Amino acid sequence: MISRRGFLKALGGGAAALAALAGYAVAEPLLRLQTKRYALTPPDWTPGLKLRVAVLTDIHACEPWMPIDRIEAICRAANALEPDVICLLGDYVSGMRFATGNVEPDAWAQALSLLRAPLGVHAVLGNHDWLEDPLAEASGIPVARRALEKVGIPVYSNSAVRLEKDGRPFWLAGLEDQIAPPGPSAPARRHKGRDDLPGTLKQVVDDAPVILMAHEPDIFPQVPDRVSLTLSGHTHGGQVRLFGYAPVVPSRFGNRYAYGHVVEGGRNLIVSGGLGCSMLPVRFGSPPEINLIELG
């Protein structure tokens, strides 16, 4: 297999080089899987609390780009990292138009049930889980949520839970999606989104550190110092990254929150590049990834 550098050097070769480059971009989401690791101690983190967090996001289950056996392999790879807790950040459903077949929610949820961690597997929903479900707006409960809960994976919709490791507590909070249809009870001025950051954080009743799961990273400027770490996906790292820059990022902030560890005003955000594809079945310079975050 030729390296990405080799492809770039070969660009001067004309049509053959461009064809090879396109082939690599299509193969990358199917064949590659990396573990991207981060290690940090956020401000006011509890001394002695050492936490290994695995993050999986943007699976976008469909044939042939993210079939069941691929999801199962990803789950086995995540388990092998021996995380304390696993966070699923949404977009289990595919919006791919270049797919040969659907993967039903019960099937991909059953595959995700292979995930194992001492402090559990915890999930939020993403925009595709809402927008690709024609009944979700009326019912308020997308089929993706029902599928996850059916296999025992809790789904956080503006809610929080207090967990402990070695007697040291922390909070795991999850926002509902920021692009989902707002629902009948939303204020008239609201055009999209079901997220409620203030309401979610009101459920945190002590000073233990907070990890916030939010599918889209655009909420980050509003996240207070009280939150130790925000975890997001959605962007796919731009899905195509050239020299560390993504030409297209589905965020109103562009490349500001496209990918990786972002620190602003002492607040920490980690944006995963995710696992699947959206719109087009290509990745280049942004291979599918599992994140392992070591806190403390």
PDB file of C-alpha atoms in Angstrom:
ATOM      1  CA  MET A   1       0.000   0.000   0.000  1.00  0.00           C
ATOM      2  CA  ILE A   2       1.396   3.365  -0.978  1.00  0.00           C
ATOM      3  CA  SER A   3       1.586   6.032   1.719  1.00  0.00           C
ATOM      4  CA  ARG A   4      -0.355   9.278   1.680  1.00  0.00           C
ATOM      5  CA  ARG A   5       2.934  11.119   1.130  1.00  0.00           C
ATOM      6  CA  GLY A   6       3.546   8.956  -1.910  1.00  0.00           C
ATOM      7  CA  PHE A   7       0.177   9.924  -3.307  1.00  0.00           C
ATOM      8  CA  LEU A   8       0.867  13.603  -2.831  1.00  0.00           C
ATOM      9  CA  LYS A   9       4.248  13.325  -4.549  1.00  0.00           C
ATOM     10  CA  ALA A  10       2.569  11.550  -7.406  1.00  0.00           C
ATOM     11  CA  LEU A  11       0.038  14.282  -8.079  1.00  0.00           C
ATOM     12  CA  GLY A  12       2.229  15.568 -10.902  1.00  0.00           C
ATOM     13  CA  GLY A  13       1.649  12.277 -12.659  1.00  0.00           C
ATOM     14  CA  GLY A  14      -1.713  13.384 -13.991  1.00  0.00           C
ATOM     15  CA  ALA A  15      -4.811  11.259 -14.408  1.00  0.00           C
ATOM     16  CA  ALA A  16      -3.279   8.044 -13.078  1.00  0.00           C
ATOM     17  CA  ALA A  17      -2.165   9.778  -9.901  1.00  0.00           C
ATOM     18  CA  LEU A  18      -5.564  11.367  -9.412  1.00  0.00           C
ATOM     19  CA  ALA A  19      -7.251   7.998  -9.895  1.00  0.00           C
ATOM     20  CA  ALA A  20      -4.934   6.476  -7.301  1.00  0.00           C
ATOM     21  CA  LEU A  21      -5.659   9.333  -4.916  1.00  0.00           C
ATOM     22  CA  ALA A  22      -9.404   8.805  -5.306  1.00  0.00           C
ATOM     23  CA  GLY A  23      -8.952   5.080  -4.710  1.00  0.00           C
ATOM     24  CA  TYR A  24      -7.084   5.741  -1.489  1.00  0.00           C
ATOM     25  CA  ALA A  25      -9.804   8.123  -0.282  1.00  0.00           C
ATOM     26  CA  VAL A  26     -12.473   5.454  -0.847  1.00  0.00           C
ATOM     27  CA  ALA A  27     -10.381   2.697   0.747  1.00  0.00           C
ATOM     28  CA  GLU A  28      -9.462   4.676   3.875  1.00  0.00           C
ATOM     29  CA  PRO A  29     -12.909   4.515   5.547  1.00  0.00           C
ATOM     30  CA  LEU A  30     -13.210   0.802   4.788  1.00  0.00           C
ATOM     31  CA  LEU A  31      -9.774  -0.481   5.725  1.00  0.00           C
ATOM     32  CA  ARG A  32      -8.196   1.815   8.276  1.00  0.00           C
ATOM     33  CA  LEU A  33      -8.873   2.174  11.999  1.00  0.00           C
ATOM     34  CA  GLN A  34      -6.629   4.087  14.341  1.00  0.00           C
ATOM     35  CA  THR A  35      -6.633   4.730  18.077  1.00  0.00           C
ATOM     36  CA  LYS A  36      -6.118   8.416  18.779  1.00  0.00           C
ATOM     37  CA  ARG A  37      -4.914   8.927  22.358  1.00  0.00           C
ATOM     38  CA  TYR A  38      -5.081  11.976  24.580  1.00  0.00           C
ATOM     39  CA  ALA A  39      -3.786  12.477  28.122  1.00  0.00           C
ATOM     40  CA  LEU A  40      -4.696  15.505  30.226  1.00  0.00           C
ATOM     41  CA  THR A  41      -5.578  16.692  33.701  1.00  0.00           C
ATOM     42  CA  PRO A  42      -8.288  19.359  33.412  1.00  0.00           C
ATOM     43  CA  PRO A  43      -8.418  22.252  35.897  1.00  0.00           C
ATOM     44  CA  ASP A  44      -9.932  21.284  39.269  1.00  0.00           C
ATOM     45  CA  TRP A  45      -9.789  17.598  38.412  1.00  0.00           C
ATOM     46  CA  THR A  46     -10.067  15.400  41.518  1.00  0.00           C
ATOM     47  CA  PRO A  47      -6.568  14.383  42.693  1.00  0.00           C
ATOM     48  CA  GLY A  48      -6.038  10.658  42.342  1.00  0.00           C
ATOM     49  CA  LEU A  49      -8.954  10.146  39.924  1.00  0.00           C
ATOM     50  CA  LYS A  50      -7.467   8.320  36.947  1.00  0.00           C
ATOM     51  CA  LEU A  51     -10.040   7.640  34.278  1.00  0.00           C
ATOM     52  CA  ARG A  52      -9.736   5.945  30.888  1.00  0.00           C
ATOM     53  CA  VAL A  53     -12.518   7.085  28.542  1.00  0.00           C
ATOM     54  CA  ALA A  54     -13.087   5.462  25.142  1.00  0.00           C
ATOM     55  CA  VAL A  55     -15.067   7.460  22.580  1.00  0.00           C
ATOM     56  CA  LEU A  56     -16.865   6.089  19.523  1.00  0.00           C
ATOM     57  CA  THR A  57     -18.908   8.383  17.317  1.00  0.00           C
ATOM     58  CA  ASP A  58     -20.433   8.859  13.870  1.00  0.00           C
ATOM     59  CA  ILE A  59     -20.760   5.201  13.000  1.00  0.00           C
ATOM     60  CA  HIS A  60     -23.283   5.841  10.187  1.00  0.00           C
ATOM     61  CA  ALA A  61     -24.202   2.182   9.763  1.00  0.00           C
ATOM     62  CA  CYS A  62     -24.869   1.174   6.152  1.00  0.00           C
ATOM     63  CA  GLU A  63     -23.764  -1.227   3.435  1.00  0.00           C
ATOM     64  CA  PRO A  64     -21.045  -1.488   2.268  1.00  0.00           C
ATOM     65  CA  TRP A  65     -19.268   1.294   4.156  1.00  0.00           C
ATOM     66  CA  MET A  66     -20.156   0.367   7.750  1.00  0.00           C
ATOM     67  CA  PRO A  67     -21.621  -3.150   7.880  1.00  0.00           C
ATOM     68  CA  ILE A  68     -22.289  -5.146  11.025  1.00  0.00           C
ATOM     69  CA  ASP A  69     -18.985  -7.051  10.949  1.00  0.00           C
ATOM     70  CA  ARG A  70     -17.103  -3.742  10.746  1.00  0.00           C
ATOM     71  CA  ILE A  71     -19.008  -2.369  13.760  1.00  0.00           C
ATOM     72  CA  GLU A  72     -18.315  -5.556  15.712  1.00  0.00           C
ATOM     73  CA  ALA A  73     -14.601  -5.317  14.908  1.00  0.00           C
ATOM     74  CA  ILE A  74     -14.564  -1.699  16.105  1.00  0.00           C
ATOM     75  CA  CYS A  75     -16.242  -2.749  19.362  1.00  0.00           C
ATOM     76  CA  ARG A  76     -13.669  -5.480  19.946  1.00  0.00           C
ATOM     77  CA  ALA A  77     -10.875  -2.981  19.325  1.00  0.00           C
ATOM     78  CA  ALA A  78     -12.429  -0.557  21.829  1.00  0.00           C
ATOM     79  CA  ASN A  79     -12.782  -3.284  24.457  1.00  0.00           C
ATOM     80  CA  ALA A  80      -9.118  -4.217  24.007  1.00  0.00           C
ATOM     81  CA  LEU A  81      -8.159  -0.706  25.174  1.00  0.00           C
ATOM     82  CA  GLU A  82      -9.625  -1.595  28.606  1.00  0.00           C
ATOM     83  CA  PRO A  83     -11.435   1.701  29.202  1.00  0.00           C
ATOM     84  CA  ASP A  84     -13.179   2.489  32.469  1.00  0.00           C
ATOM     85  CA  VAL A  85     -16.130   4.013  30.631  1.00  0.00           C
ATOM     86  CA  ILE A  86     -17.255   4.169  26.991  1.00  0.00           C
ATOM     87  CA  CYS A  87     -19.014   7.177  25.463  1.00  0.00           C
ATOM     88  CA  LEU A  88     -21.027   6.944  22.225  1.00  0.00           C
ATOM     89  CA  LEU A  89     -21.538  10.395  20.742  1.00  0.00           C
ATOM     90  CA  GLY A  90     -24.299   9.871  18.186  1.00  0.00           C
ATOM     91  CA  ASP A  91     -25.021   9.456  14.471  1.00  0.00           C
ATOM     92  CA  TYR A  92     -25.508   5.700  14.451  1.00  0.00           C
ATOM     93  CA  VAL A  93     -27.885   6.130  11.491  1.00  0.00           C
ATOM     94  CA  SER A  94     -26.546   6.795   8.014  1.00  0.00           C
ATOM     95  CA  GLY A  95     -27.585   9.627   5.749  1.00  0.00           C
ATOM     96  CA  MET A  96     -25.422   8.221   2.971  1.00  0.00           C
ATOM     97  CA  ARG A  97     -26.987   8.357  -0.483  1.00  0.00           C
ATOM     98  CA  PHE A  98     -24.198   6.255  -1.996  1.00  0.00           C
ATOM     99  CA  ALA A  99     -25.080   3.075  -0.086  1.00  0.00           C
ATOM    100  CA  THR A 100     -26.095  -0.344  -1.344  1.00  0.00           C
ATOM    101  CA  GLY A 101     -28.297  -1.128   1.648  1.00  0.00           C
ATOM    102  CA  ASN A 102     -29.475  -0.131   5.110  1.00  0.00           C
ATOM    103  CA  VAL A 103     -28.370  -1.599   8.413  1.00  0.00           C
ATOM    104  CA  GLU A 104     -31.411  -1.776  10.672  1.00  0.00           C
ATOM    105  CA  PRO A 105     -31.214  -0.111  14.105  1.00  0.00           C
ATOM    106  CA  ASP A 106     -31.745  -3.384  15.986  1.00  0.00           C
ATOM    107  CA  ALA A 107     -28.771  -4.858  14.109  1.00  0.00           C
ATOM    108  CA  TRP A 108     -26.268  -2.059  14.740  1.00  0.00           C
ATOM    109  CA  ALA A 109     -27.455  -1.710  18.339  1.00  0.00           C
ATOM    110  CA  GLN A 110     -26.902  -5.433  18.895  1.00  0.00           C
ATOM    111  CA  ALA A 111     -23.366  -5.024  17.549  1.00  0.00           C
ATOM    112  CA  LEU A 112     -22.748  -2.111  19.949  1.00  0.00           C
ATOM    113  CA  SER A 113     -23.928  -4.290  22.823  1.00  0.00           C
ATOM    114  CA  LEU A 114     -20.557  -6.049  22.545  1.00  0.00           C
ATOM    115  CA  LEU A 115     -18.944  -3.012  24.199  1.00  0.00           C
ATOM    116  CA  ARG A 116     -17.766  -3.583  27.750  1.00  0.00           C
ATOM    117  CA  ALA A 117     -16.469  -1.204  30.429  1.00  0.00           C
ATOM    118  CA  PRO A 118     -16.601  -1.385  34.253  1.00  0.00           C
ATOM    119  CA  LEU A 119     -18.439   1.946  34.510  1.00  0.00           C
ATOM    120  CA  GLY A 120     -20.692   1.220  31.573  1.00  0.00           C
ATOM    121  CA  VAL A 121     -21.467   2.343  28.035  1.00  0.00           C
ATOM    122  CA  HIS A 122     -23.284   5.683  27.726  1.00  0.00           C
ATOM    123  CA  ALA A 123     -24.754   7.382  24.659  1.00  0.00           C
ATOM    124  CA  VAL A 124     -26.184  10.564  23.205  1.00  0.00           C
ATOM    125  CA  LEU A 125     -27.926  10.989  19.861  1.00  0.00           C
ATOM    126  CA  GLY A 126     -26.743  12.898  16.804  1.00  0.00           C
ATOM    127  CA  ASN A 127     -28.451  14.928  14.116  1.00  0.00           C
ATOM    128  CA  HIS A 128     -28.810  12.008  11.681  1.00  0.00           C
ATOM    129  CA  ASP A 129     -30.511   9.915  14.354  1.00  0.00           C
ATOM    130  CA  TRP A 130     -33.242  12.569  14.362  1.00  0.00           C
ATOM    131  CA  LEU A 131     -33.297  13.825  10.795  1.00  0.00           C
ATOM    132  CA  GLU A 132     -33.283  10.427   9.067  1.00  0.00           C
ATOM    133  CA  ASP A 133     -36.180   9.194  11.211  1.00  0.00           C
ATOM    134  CA  PRO A 134     -39.508  10.430   9.742  1.00  0.00           C
ATOM    135  CA  LEU A 135     -41.414   9.726  12.976  1.00  0.00           C
ATOM    136  CA  ALA A 136     -38.899  11.192  15.418  1.00  0.00           C
ATOM    137  CA  GLU A 137     -40.174  14.772  15.466  1.00  0.00           C
ATOM    138  CA  ALA A 138     -43.725  13.755  16.299  1.00  0.00           C
ATOM    139  CA  SER A 139     -42.866  11.042  18.817  1.00  0.00           C
ATOM    140  CA  GLY A 140     -39.907  12.793  20.409  1.00  0.00           C
ATOM    141  CA  ILE A 141     -38.099   9.462  20.675  1.00  0.00           C
ATOM    142  CA  PRO A 142     -36.071   8.415  17.609  1.00  0.00           C
ATOM    143  CA  VAL A 143     -35.835   4.746  16.743  1.00  0.00           C
ATOM    144  CA  ALA A 144     -32.082   4.990  17.395  1.00  0.00           C
ATOM    145  CA  ARG A 145     -32.763   5.717  21.050  1.00  0.00           C
ATOM    146  CA  ARG A 146     -35.207   2.835  21.330  1.00  0.00           C
ATOM    147  CA  ALA A 147     -32.670   0.462  19.754  1.00  0.00           C
ATOM    148  CA  LEU A 148     -29.867   1.471  22.123  1.00  0.00           C
ATOM    149  CA  GLU A 149     -32.040   1.272  25.215  1.00  0.00           C
ATOM    150  CA  LYS A 150     -33.340  -2.130  24.097  1.00  0.00           C
ATOM    151  CA  VAL A 151     -29.793  -3.543  24.400  1.00  0.00           C
ATOM    152  CA  GLY A 152     -29.193  -1.837  27.740  1.00  0.00           C
ATOM    153  CA  ILE A 153     -27.254   1.262  26.644  1.00  0.00           C
ATOM    154  CA  PRO A 154     -28.622   4.390  28.380  1.00  0.00           C
ATOM    155  CA  VAL A 155     -29.229   7.408  26.161  1.00  0.00           C
ATOM    156  CA  TYR A 156     -28.771  10.853  27.713  1.00  0.00           C
ATOM    157  CA  SER A 157     -31.209  13.547  26.634  1.00  0.00           C
ATOM    158  CA  ASN A 158     -30.237  16.638  28.640  1.00  0.00           C
ATOM    159  CA  SER A 159     -29.503  14.449  31.634  1.00  0.00           C
ATOM    160  CA  ALA A 160     -26.613  13.571  33.926  1.00  0.00           C
ATOM    161  CA  VAL A 161     -25.500  10.673  36.112  1.00  0.00           C
ATOM    162  CA  ARG A 162     -23.014  10.511  39.003  1.00  0.00           C
ATOM    163  CA  LEU A 163     -20.435   7.729  38.700  1.00  0.00           C
ATOM    164  CA  GLU A 164     -17.515   6.666  40.887  1.00  0.00           C
ATOM    165  CA  LYS A 165     -14.124   5.096  40.380  1.00  0.00           C
ATOM    166  CA  ASP A 166     -12.133   3.966  43.406  1.00  0.00           C
ATOM    167  CA  GLY A 167     -14.469   5.969  45.615  1.00  0.00           C
ATOM    168  CA  ARG A 168     -13.874   9.191  43.677  1.00  0.00           C
ATOM    169  CA  PRO A 169     -17.001  10.590  41.990  1.00  0.00           C
ATOM    170  CA  PHE A 170     -17.474  12.324  38.659  1.00  0.00           C
ATOM    171  CA  TRP A 171     -20.478  13.300  36.572  1.00  0.00           C
ATOM    172  CA  LEU A 172     -21.277  12.200  33.039  1.00  0.00           C
ATOM    173  CA  ALA A 173     -23.740  14.519  31.310  1.00  0.00           C
ATOM    174  CA  GLY A 174     -25.273  14.273  27.859  1.00  0.00           C
ATOM    175  CA  LEU A 175     -26.953  16.911  25.690  1.00  0.00           C
ATOM    176  CA  GLU A 176     -29.761  16.211  23.288  1.00  0.00           C
ATOM    177  CA  ASP A 177     -28.881  17.081  19.711  1.00  0.00           C
ATOM    178  CA  GLN A 178     -28.354  20.721  18.720  1.00  0.00           C
ATOM    179  CA  ILE A 179     -29.731  20.299  15.170  1.00  0.00           C
ATOM    180  CA  ALA A 180     -32.733  18.073  15.890  1.00  0.00           C
ATOM    181  CA  PRO A 181     -36.224  19.464  15.202  1.00  0.00           C
ATOM    182  CA  PRO A 182     -37.078  21.505  18.306  1.00  0.00           C
ATOM    183  CA  GLY A 183     -40.374  19.822  19.169  1.00  0.00           C
ATOM    184  CA  PRO A 184     -43.816  21.221  20.044  1.00  0.00           C
ATOM    185  CA  SER A 185     -42.878  22.482  23.516  1.00  0.00           C
ATOM    186  CA  ALA A 186     -39.870  24.541  22.347  1.00  0.00           C
ATOM    187  CA  PRO A 187     -39.997  28.347  22.431  1.00  0.00           C
ATOM    188  CA  ALA A 188     -41.416  29.821  19.225  1.00  0.00           C
ATOM    189  CA  ARG A 189     -38.138  31.603  18.514  1.00  0.00           C
ATOM    190  CA  ARG A 190     -36.214  28.330  18.387  1.00  0.00           C
ATOM    191  CA  HIS A 191     -35.671  27.002  14.872  1.00  0.00           C
ATOM    192  CA  LYS A 192     -33.677  23.871  15.661  1.00  0.00           C
ATOM    193  CA  GLY A 193     -32.138  21.852  18.443  1.00  0.00           C
ATOM    194  CA  ARG A 194     -33.362  20.073  21.569  1.00  0.00           C
ATOM    195  CA  ASP A 195     -30.302  20.740  23.706  1.00  0.00           C
ATOM    196  CA  ASP A 196     -30.662  22.268  27.168  1.00  0.00           C
ATOM    197  CA  LEU A 197     -27.232  22.950  28.638  1.00  0.00           C
ATOM    198  CA  PRO A 198     -28.398  24.912  31.725  1.00  0.00           C
ATOM    199  CA  GLY A 199     -31.046  22.313  32.527  1.00  0.00           C
ATOM    200  CA  THR A 200     -28.531  19.505  32.162  1.00  0.00           C
ATOM    201  CA  LEU A 201     -25.956  21.088  34.450  1.00  0.00           C
ATOM    202  CA  LYS A 202     -28.603  21.863  37.095  1.00  0.00           C
ATOM    203  CA  GLN A 203     -28.680  18.136  37.736  1.00  0.00           C
ATOM    204  CA  VAL A 204     -25.057  18.257  38.935  1.00  0.00           C
ATOM    205  CA  VAL A 205     -25.466  18.711  42.694  1.00  0.00           C
ATOM    206  CA  ASP A 206     -21.908  18.595  44.017  1.00  0.00           C
ATOM    207  CA  ASP A 207     -18.402  19.728  43.045  1.00  0.00           C
ATOM    208  CA  ALA A 208     -17.233  16.472  41.410  1.00  0.00           C
ATOM    209  CA  PRO A 209     -15.801  16.966  37.894  1.00  0.00           C
ATOM    210  CA  VAL A 210     -18.146  16.878  34.899  1.00  0.00           C
ATOM    211  CA  ILE A 211     -17.621  15.233  31.514  1.00  0.00           C
ATOM    212  CA  LEU A 212     -20.111  16.522  28.925  1.00  0.00           C
ATOM    213  CA  MET A 213     -21.146  14.521  25.849  1.00  0.00           C
ATOM    214  CA  ALA A 214     -22.392  16.786  23.035  1.00  0.00           C
ATOM    215  CA  HIS A 215     -22.650  15.462  19.484  1.00  0.00           C
ATOM    216  CA  GLU A 216     -21.899  18.804  17.816  1.00  0.00           C
ATOM    217  CA  PRO A 217     -18.953  20.846  19.146  1.00  0.00           C
ATOM    218  CA  ASP A 218     -20.664  24.187  18.406  1.00  0.00           C
ATOM    219  CA  ILE A 219     -22.021  24.316  21.967  1.00  0.00           C
ATOM    220  CA  PHE A 220     -18.501  24.686  23.368  1.00  0.00           C
ATOM    221  CA  PRO A 221     -18.391  28.523  23.636  1.00  0.00           C
ATOM    222  CA  GLN A 222     -21.405  28.286  25.962  1.00  0.00           C
ATOM    223  CA  VAL A 223     -19.960  25.539  28.168  1.00  0.00           C
ATOM    224  CA  PRO A 224     -18.986  26.948  31.599  1.00  0.00           C
ATOM    225  CA  ASP A 225     -15.763  26.342  33.501  1.00  0.00           C
ATOM    226  CA  ARG A 226     -17.713  23.939  35.704  1.00  0.00           C
ATOM    227  CA  VAL A 227     -17.366  21.304  32.961  1.00  0.00           C
ATOM    228  CA  SER A 228     -13.971  19.592  33.033  1.00  0.00           C
ATOM    229  CA  LEU A 229     -14.102  18.140  29.525  1.00  0.00           C
ATOM    230  CA  THR A 230     -16.504  18.334  26.582  1.00  0.00           C
ATOM    231  CA  LEU A 231     -16.541  15.395  24.145  1.00  0.00           C
ATOM    232  CA  SER A 232     -17.913  15.866  20.618  1.00  0.00           C
ATOM    233  CA  GLY A 233     -18.009  14.300  17.178  1.00  0.00           C
ATOM    234  CA  HIS A 234     -20.130  15.306  14.158  1.00  0.00           C
ATOM    235  CA  THR A 235     -17.388  16.931  12.074  1.00  0.00           C
ATOM    236  CA  HIS A 236     -15.576  13.727  11.009  1.00  0.00           C
ATOM    237  CA  GLY A 237     -12.474  15.902  11.255  1.00  0.00           C
ATOM    238  CA  GLY A 238     -13.738  17.440   8.025  1.00  0.00           C
ATOM    239  CA  GLN A 239     -13.609  13.927   6.513  1.00  0.00           C
ATOM    240  CA  VAL A 240     -10.962  15.257   4.128  1.00  0.00           C
ATOM    241  CA  ARG A 241      -7.948  16.948   5.736  1.00  0.00           C
ATOM    242  CA  LEU A 242      -5.072  18.401   3.743  1.00  0.00           C
ATOM    243  CA  PHE A 243      -1.980  19.387   5.732  1.00  0.00           C
ATOM    244  CA  GLY A 244      -4.086  19.595   8.901  1.00  0.00           C
ATOM    245  CA  TYR A 245      -6.787  21.767   7.307  1.00  0.00           C
ATOM    246  CA  ALA A 246     -10.317  20.659   6.375  1.00  0.00           C
ATOM    247  CA  PRO A 247     -11.815  22.505   3.384  1.00  0.00           C
ATOM    248  CA  VAL A 248     -15.378  21.645   4.475  1.00  0.00           C
ATOM    249  CA  VAL A 249     -16.477  21.379   8.124  1.00  0.00           C
ATOM    250  CA  PRO A 250     -20.141  21.058   9.213  1.00  0.00           C
ATOM    251  CA  SER A 251     -19.810  23.725  11.891  1.00  0.00           C
ATOM    252  CA  ARG A 252     -20.547  27.431  11.947  1.00  0.00           C
ATOM    253  CA  PHE A 253     -17.065  27.846  13.451  1.00  0.00           C
ATOM    254  CA  GLY A 254     -15.277  26.227  10.513  1.00  0.00           C
ATOM    255  CA  ASN A 255     -11.933  24.700  11.455  1.00  0.00           C
ATOM    256  CA  ARG A 256     -11.994  26.138  14.980  1.00  0.00           C
ATOM    257  CA  TYR A 257     -13.631  22.952  16.313  1.00  0.00           C
ATOM    258  CA  ALA A 258     -13.005  20.635  13.389  1.00  0.00           C
ATOM    259  CA  TYR A 259     -10.826  18.096  15.148  1.00  0.00           C
ATOM    260  CA  GLY A 260      -8.679  17.217  18.126  1.00  0.00           C
ATOM    261  CA  HIS A 261      -7.950  18.750  21.513  1.00  0.00           C
ATOM    262  CA  VAL A 262      -9.026  22.385  21.808  1.00  0.00           C
ATOM    263  CA  VAL A 263      -8.274  24.523  24.858  1.00  0.00           C
ATOM    264  CA  GLU A 264     -10.010  27.890  25.239  1.00  0.00           C
ATOM    265  CA  GLY A 265      -9.897  29.917  28.436  1.00  0.00           C
ATOM    266  CA  GLY A 266      -8.712  26.871  30.351  1.00  0.00           C
ATOM    267  CA  ARG A 267     -11.706  24.821  29.136  1.00  0.00           C
ATOM    268  CA  ASN A 268     -11.095  21.538  27.314  1.00  0.00           C
ATOM    269  CA  LEU A 269     -12.823  20.107  24.244  1.00  0.00           C
ATOM    270  CA  ILE A 270     -11.916  16.934  22.364  1.00  0.00           C
ATOM    271  CA  VAL A 271     -13.491  16.463  18.928  1.00  0.00           C
ATOM    272  CA  SER A 272     -13.280  12.955  17.528  1.00  0.00           C
ATOM    273  CA  GLY A 273     -12.747  12.298  13.835  1.00  0.00           C
ATOM    274  CA  GLY A 274     -15.348   9.548  14.130  1.00  0.00           C
ATOM    275  CA  LEU A 275     -15.717   6.253  12.321  1.00  0.00           C
ATOM    276  CA  GLY A 276     -18.087   6.472   9.359  1.00  0.00           C
ATOM    277  CA  CYS A 277     -18.825   8.742   6.434  1.00  0.00           C
ATOM    278  CA  SER A 278     -21.515  11.253   5.601  1.00  0.00           C
ATOM    279  CA  MET A 279     -22.582  12.593   2.200  1.00  0.00           C
ATOM    280  CA  LEU A 280     -19.749  10.895   0.297  1.00  0.00           C
ATOM    281  CA  PRO A 281     -18.004   7.589   1.156  1.00  0.00           C
ATOM    282  CA  VAL A 282     -14.519   9.104   1.253  1.00  0.00           C
ATOM    283  CA  ARG A 283     -11.940   9.994   3.867  1.00  0.00           C
ATOM    284  CA  PHE A 284      -8.526  11.437   3.260  1.00  0.00           C
ATOM    285  CA  GLY A 285      -6.131  12.510   5.984  1.00  0.00           C
ATOM    286  CA  SER A 286      -8.864  11.772   8.534  1.00  0.00           C
ATOM    287  CA  PRO A 287      -8.937   8.001   9.037  1.00  0.00           C
ATOM    288  CA  PRO A 288     -11.639   6.354  11.151  1.00  0.00           C
ATOM    289  CA  GLU A 289     -10.674   6.475  14.804  1.00  0.00           C
ATOM    290  CA  ILE A 290     -11.449   5.333  18.309  1.00  0.00           C
ATOM    291  CA  ASN A 291     -10.397   7.840  20.957  1.00  0.00           C
ATOM    292  CA  LEU A 292      -8.806   6.833  24.243  1.00  0.00           C
ATOM    293  CA  ILE A 293      -8.644   9.707  26.715  1.00  0.00           C
ATOM    294  CA  GLU A 294      -6.660   9.282  29.912  1.00  0.00           C
ATOM    295  CA  LEU A 295      -7.753  11.803  32.531  1.00  0.00           C
ATOM    296  CA  GLY A 296      -5.736  12.553  35.627  1.00  0.00           C
TER     297      GLY A 296
END
